[in-house]
């Protein structure tokens, strides 16, 4: 899986989690159904947003679901998955943009693609995905030539870019491609009036995707001698961050103008989770509600949220105050405890994982403890799994050895389960 919007399912309500999974699995199965098993490797977290947008505008009457069989990635469970035009458009866009990513890596001679036989094979795969995406897009009235043309312009733009070139010049092809994909969801949903604001949201989403990829890959690109937008243009991370913050605000404003039948999942992904994606790429706080953040452009280490639950400027991540189809409730007045309590006291949050005050993680003695037996260890391991401590805890006690361990995802912001992302607004039905 790849993509910039990677929500931890613990941050979604049970209903939104099921919907998100339905779109993810629907994209995967649409790729398999139209293009064969191998095409499923392009399943990605960002492509499913196209399917989400289509369903969010269509309403219950336009939503199509089917029961999919057991899958290892779902723990061999069946599930209701999205099907229909939204999932197929997501598959078409994913194929074409994955093809573009391959050609970009071939042009940059990344890794094994320095070898001519490997590069030639990759180019053949990319060309096949272009044709497959075009076939599916044509059946939906979507001309993927818009995407291909935008992507084909990228190498020439990169060659001409130099110190002082605006980053928005480099990101323009990606912006054009994603704007076209977002706008076509309005056509599929029968809401042509939504096309313009969705195109604007898609354009800014493409800018974010390009910039975040550049920020995350900057060190690796420098080590490999690969081309990177920030290095080539001389732009600083602070300049890139400002562009990202402006894009976040622009997406939120554009979504206000869209008439949705049900915007809850769209809001969760393109307002809440997209903000977290930016924070993750720039090394900002993983969980601003609890005040253990890292340095960032909107506050120093451990800075408290600014009344919006996200640690950024006031207003970020909140439901827009203006009335309209995108507003479902009023914002709360301040940050709250991670488990639904009252406002956080000035001294810091208790409980959770890492908050100040009387809560926090248990402190284990330094002297060695007697290891647990097999059955007792199994019981403890089951409890750690059920409470997500194996994944999310900063520190926990090994089920059998009783030694200190760290959660496997503690530093990657994929599972910061201690915070309730929707305490800052009542729109997400959490």
XYZ file of C-alpha atoms in Angstrom:
430
model
C 0.000 0.000 0.000
C 1.140 3.533 -0.683
C -0.340 7.010 -0.483
C -0.256 10.076 1.739
C -3.652 9.632 3.437
C -3.077 6.646 5.698
C -5.602 6.836 8.539
C -5.275 4.664 11.588
C -8.586 2.836 11.767
C -8.683 3.467 15.527
C -9.320 7.128 14.740
C -12.422 6.331 12.711
C -15.788 5.439 14.165
C -16.903 1.876 13.527
C -19.182 3.002 10.707
C -16.531 5.132 9.000
C -13.962 2.379 9.421
C -16.273 -0.056 7.635
C -16.887 2.479 4.850
C -13.178 3.183 4.409
C -12.421 -0.553 4.244
C -15.246 -1.027 1.737
C -13.673 1.516 -0.607
C -10.150 0.158 -0.158
C -11.234 -3.418 -0.854
C -13.523 -2.218 -3.642
C -10.565 -0.557 -5.392
C -8.483 -3.720 -5.034
C -11.241 -5.948 -6.422
C -12.042 -3.516 -9.251
C -8.406 -3.707 -10.309
C -8.515 -7.492 -10.235
C -11.855 -7.708 -12.018
C -10.959 -5.369 -14.896
C -7.215 -5.861 -15.209
C -6.135 -9.137 -13.588
C -4.427 -10.171 -10.359
C -1.138 -8.358 -10.962
C -2.895 -4.996 -11.253
C -3.809 -5.233 -7.562
C -0.264 -4.134 -6.677
C -1.286 -0.538 -7.490
C -3.974 -0.518 -4.773
C -3.308 2.645 -2.782
C -4.800 4.772 -0.044
C -5.113 7.927 -2.137
C -6.878 6.323 -5.093
C -9.791 5.214 -2.942
C -10.602 8.892 -2.268
C -12.004 9.009 -5.816
C -14.415 6.209 -4.900
C -15.255 7.911 -1.583
C -16.066 11.202 -3.328
C -18.359 9.478 -5.825
C -20.382 7.728 -3.123
C -20.468 10.810 -0.873
C -22.209 12.779 -3.633
C -24.468 9.953 -4.832
C -26.417 9.289 -1.660
C -27.865 5.940 -0.532
C -29.684 5.333 -3.804
C -26.474 5.563 -5.816
C -24.268 3.472 -3.512
C -23.588 -0.090 -4.616
C -22.147 -2.767 -2.334
C -21.499 -6.493 -2.523
C -20.194 -9.095 -0.120
C -16.606 -10.087 -0.891
C -15.155 -13.430 0.119
C -12.531 -14.015 2.821
C -9.217 -12.209 2.347
C -5.941 -12.684 4.291
C -5.596 -8.906 4.650
C -8.958 -8.857 6.466
C -8.086 -11.784 8.714
C -9.940 -14.183 6.381
C -13.219 -12.382 6.994
C -15.851 -11.416 4.456
C -16.772 -7.760 4.037
C -19.150 -5.433 2.256
C -17.108 -3.709 -0.469
C -17.773 -0.794 -2.808
C -18.481 -1.562 -6.430
C -19.651 0.359 -9.459
C -18.430 3.431 -11.286
C -16.625 5.104 -8.377
C -14.446 2.056 -7.690
C -13.727 1.583 -11.402
C -12.740 5.235 -11.839
C -10.432 4.884 -8.828
C -8.898 1.800 -10.463
C -8.371 3.616 -13.765
C -6.732 6.624 -12.109
C -4.568 4.400 -9.888
C -3.239 2.459 -12.873
C -2.338 5.559 -14.861
C -0.708 7.374 -11.946
C 1.177 4.234 -10.860
C 2.435 3.968 -14.429
C 3.616 7.571 -14.182
C 5.429 6.820 -10.935
C 7.251 3.899 -12.569
C 8.335 6.036 -15.525
C 9.520 8.730 -13.124
C 11.668 6.204 -11.242
C 13.042 4.887 -14.548
C 13.950 8.431 -15.619
C 15.651 9.032 -12.252
C 17.457 5.654 -12.500
C 16.429 4.714 -8.972
C 17.745 1.479 -7.455
C 17.498 -1.561 -9.703
C 16.070 0.617 -12.479
C 19.629 1.672 -13.262
C 19.950 -1.677 -15.018
C 18.719 -1.572 -18.580
C 16.846 -4.917 -18.611
C 14.962 -3.989 -15.441
C 14.178 -0.512 -16.764
C 12.922 -1.947 -20.056
C 10.623 -4.389 -18.218
C 9.324 -1.572 -16.015
C 8.548 0.569 -19.057
C 6.553 -2.290 -20.600
C 4.549 -2.705 -17.396
C 3.893 1.048 -17.286
C 2.720 1.097 -20.912
C 0.351 -1.803 -20.230
C -1.127 -0.013 -17.243
C -1.621 3.122 -19.327
C -3.641 1.152 -21.889
C -5.634 -0.684 -19.212
C -6.486 2.541 -17.389
C -7.533 4.155 -20.670
C -9.941 1.295 -21.455
C -11.653 1.539 -18.089
C -11.723 5.335 -18.188
C -13.294 5.341 -21.651
C -16.121 3.157 -20.369
C -16.794 5.775 -17.694
C -16.560 8.786 -19.991
C -13.210 9.795 -18.511
C -10.348 10.590 -20.865
C -7.159 9.352 -19.200
C -5.183 11.160 -21.913
C -5.509 14.184 -19.605
C -3.547 12.293 -16.970
C -1.003 10.871 -19.393
C -0.388 14.263 -21.000
C 0.098 15.886 -17.605
C 2.540 13.191 -16.554
C 4.455 13.324 -19.852
C 5.143 17.019 -19.271
C 6.805 16.346 -15.930
C 10.314 15.383 -17.186
C 10.648 18.530 -19.304
C 9.543 20.703 -16.373
C 12.053 19.006 -14.086
C 14.868 19.503 -16.594
C 14.143 23.224 -16.866
C 13.699 23.767 -13.120
C 16.544 25.374 -11.231
C 17.265 27.545 -8.206
C 14.465 30.055 -7.784
C 11.881 28.110 -9.792
C 8.583 28.183 -7.849
C 7.604 24.797 -6.462
C 4.137 25.244 -7.933
C 5.666 25.117 -11.417
C 7.064 21.655 -10.651
C 3.850 20.377 -9.066
C 1.555 21.631 -11.860
C 1.297 18.333 -13.827
C 0.307 16.394 -10.710
C -2.211 19.102 -9.814
C -3.767 18.920 -13.289
C -4.084 15.141 -13.167
C -5.708 14.949 -9.740
C -8.023 17.880 -10.509
C -9.397 15.995 -13.522
C -9.963 12.827 -11.472
C -11.728 14.634 -8.611
C -13.929 16.630 -10.976
C -15.113 13.542 -12.854
C -16.605 12.107 -9.655
C -19.234 14.859 -9.908
C -20.139 13.631 -13.403
C -20.475 10.026 -12.225
C -22.623 11.110 -9.270
C -24.915 13.227 -11.457
C -23.933 16.500 -9.724
C -22.201 18.596 -12.408
C -22.359 21.680 -10.202
C -19.786 20.066 -7.917
C -17.184 19.724 -10.667
C -15.531 23.137 -10.202
C -14.962 23.022 -6.420
C -13.886 19.377 -6.629
C -11.399 20.266 -9.360
C -9.953 22.909 -7.033
C -9.772 20.416 -4.145
C -8.129 17.879 -6.458
C -5.602 20.417 -7.716
C -4.509 21.225 -4.174
C -4.501 17.556 -3.202
C -2.113 16.889 -6.111
C 0.143 19.696 -4.893
C 0.211 18.167 -1.420
C 0.937 14.683 -2.747
C 3.881 15.957 -4.804
C 5.340 18.112 -2.046
C 4.996 15.517 0.712
C 6.647 12.912 -1.493
C 9.526 15.363 -2.086
C 9.891 16.113 1.629
C 9.856 12.457 2.671
C 12.330 11.424 -0.062
C 14.733 14.347 0.188
C 17.408 12.577 2.237
C 17.189 9.362 0.197
C 17.278 11.305 -3.089
C 20.365 13.184 -1.944
C 22.101 9.932 -1.043
C 21.220 8.365 -4.408
C 21.868 11.478 -6.461
C 18.226 11.468 -7.615
C 16.291 14.571 -8.646
C 14.243 16.200 -5.898
C 12.052 19.321 -6.256
C 13.268 20.927 -3.040
C 16.935 20.400 -3.816
C 16.621 21.440 -7.471
C 14.724 24.666 -6.779
C 16.555 25.546 -3.585
C 13.277 25.701 -1.669
C 13.451 25.317 2.093
C 11.254 22.958 4.129
C 9.611 26.038 5.651
C 8.576 27.240 2.195
C 7.220 23.804 1.332
C 5.334 23.714 4.620
C 3.693 27.050 3.908
C 2.496 25.766 0.549
C 1.151 22.625 2.223
C -0.685 24.610 4.882
C -2.218 26.857 2.226
C -3.297 23.767 0.286
C -4.921 22.267 3.382
C -6.889 25.449 3.940
C -7.835 25.627 0.262
C -9.125 22.047 0.238
C -11.259 22.725 3.298
C -12.712 25.850 1.674
C -13.363 24.075 -1.638
C -15.212 21.255 0.108
C -17.590 23.804 1.631
C -18.895 24.474 -1.863
C -19.602 20.827 -2.677
C -23.112 19.446 -2.235
C -22.616 16.090 -0.507
C -25.279 13.575 0.413
C -23.014 12.335 3.247
C -19.676 14.060 3.784
C -18.510 12.358 6.984
C -15.849 10.088 5.466
C -14.718 12.791 3.024
C -14.286 15.184 5.933
C -12.387 12.612 7.998
C -9.954 11.895 5.156
C -9.471 15.251 3.459
C -9.562 17.474 6.552
C -8.430 15.455 9.579
C -6.207 12.765 8.072
C -4.685 14.968 5.386
C -3.575 17.364 8.098
C -1.951 14.458 9.932
C -0.192 13.432 6.718
C 1.424 16.857 6.513
C 2.409 16.713 10.190
C 3.903 13.264 9.680
C 5.978 14.326 6.662
C 7.364 17.409 8.416
C 7.965 15.692 11.749
C 5.288 17.598 13.625
C 3.450 16.171 16.651
C 1.960 12.735 16.210
C -0.795 13.535 18.698
C -1.246 17.206 19.444
C -4.188 16.548 21.811
C -1.819 15.193 24.470
C 0.854 17.851 24.036
C 3.883 15.653 23.304
C 4.600 17.066 19.885
C 7.871 17.678 18.141
C 9.090 20.929 16.708
C 7.161 22.351 13.814
C 6.338 25.626 12.147
C 3.312 26.172 14.377
C 4.840 25.507 17.758
C 7.834 24.212 19.631
C 8.306 20.822 21.223
C 5.368 19.770 23.304
C 3.260 22.724 22.258
C -0.381 22.566 23.223
C -3.234 22.557 20.719
C -4.572 25.983 19.784
C -8.140 25.160 20.623
C -8.638 23.036 17.505
C -7.124 19.735 18.629
C -4.396 19.774 16.001
C -1.615 21.954 17.390
C -1.701 24.281 14.361
C -3.122 27.714 13.722
C -6.634 28.331 15.035
C -9.182 26.969 12.621
C -7.142 24.138 11.161
C -8.963 20.828 11.118
C -12.222 22.305 12.386
C -15.593 22.214 10.741
C -16.095 25.464 8.819
C -18.419 27.796 10.739
C -20.410 28.788 7.671
C -23.657 27.002 6.959
C -23.841 24.659 3.983
C -23.994 21.016 2.972
C -20.507 20.403 4.326
C -21.278 21.517 7.894
C -22.772 19.015 10.273
C -22.214 20.466 13.710
C -20.530 23.083 15.800
C -16.960 22.992 17.018
C -16.145 22.415 20.634
C -14.389 25.061 22.698
C -11.098 23.381 23.364
C -9.026 20.205 23.496
C -10.401 17.317 25.455
C -9.078 14.296 27.218
C -8.311 11.366 24.974
C -11.095 9.234 26.404
C -13.963 11.632 26.285
C -13.458 13.562 29.512
C -13.680 17.290 30.071
C -11.315 19.980 28.855
C -7.600 19.415 29.334
C -6.347 21.276 32.414
C -3.547 23.816 31.980
C -1.042 21.481 33.584
C -1.340 18.890 30.813
C -3.294 15.782 30.021
C -3.393 12.902 32.426
C -3.655 9.347 31.211
C -3.270 8.459 27.579
C 0.203 7.613 26.427
C 2.768 10.183 27.341
C 0.614 12.929 28.840
C 1.803 14.827 31.860
C 0.254 14.712 35.284
C -0.944 11.659 37.120
C -1.610 9.373 34.138
C 0.718 8.045 31.495
C 2.361 4.687 31.041
C 3.190 2.426 33.980
C 6.823 2.473 35.096
C 8.364 -0.978 35.338
C 10.992 -1.759 38.005
C 14.565 -2.179 36.841
C 15.153 -5.481 38.568
C 14.486 -8.510 36.333
C 11.185 -10.254 36.756
C 10.508 -13.943 36.601
C 9.317 -14.880 33.070
C 5.704 -15.938 32.671
C 4.660 -19.422 31.753
C 3.411 -20.277 28.289
C -0.333 -20.042 29.007
C -0.027 -16.916 31.152
C 2.084 -15.273 28.453
C -0.506 -16.156 25.829
C -3.210 -14.500 27.906
C -1.125 -11.344 28.324
C -0.248 -11.306 24.610
C -3.942 -11.505 23.759
C -4.637 -8.556 26.032
C -1.825 -6.515 24.450
C -3.224 -7.225 20.993
C -6.773 -6.325 21.954
C -5.674 -3.030 23.530
C -3.330 -2.167 20.614
C -0.334 -1.812 22.952
C 1.791 -4.086 20.762
C 1.340 -1.538 18.001
C 0.904 1.833 19.682
C 2.384 1.895 23.167
C 5.592 3.814 23.774
C 6.557 1.016 26.162
C 5.002 -2.218 27.352
C 6.017 -5.386 29.190
C 6.801 -8.424 27.050
C 4.127 -11.094 27.548
C 6.572 -13.945 28.243
C 9.982 -12.366 28.983
C 8.504 -9.389 30.884
C 11.220 -7.212 29.383
C 10.511 -3.685 28.189
C 9.383 -3.419 24.586
C 8.371 -0.575 22.281
C 5.252 -0.512 20.107
C 6.112 -1.251 16.487
C 4.237 1.849 15.234
C 4.985 4.249 18.055
C 7.054 6.586 15.847
C 5.213 6.391 12.530
C 1.873 8.107 13.381
C -0.124 5.249 11.934
C -1.745 4.214 15.197
C -1.847 7.047 17.736
C -4.855 5.438 19.359
C -4.747 7.515 22.481
C -6.390 10.527 20.922
C -9.953 10.960 19.841
C -9.641 12.874 16.579
C -13.272 13.830 16.460
C -13.544 15.478 19.847
C -12.844 18.743 18.030
C -16.032 18.593 15.970
C -19.334 16.814 16.026
C -19.418 16.050 12.307
C -17.833 12.610 12.315
C -20.384 10.762 14.389
C -17.750 9.192 16.601
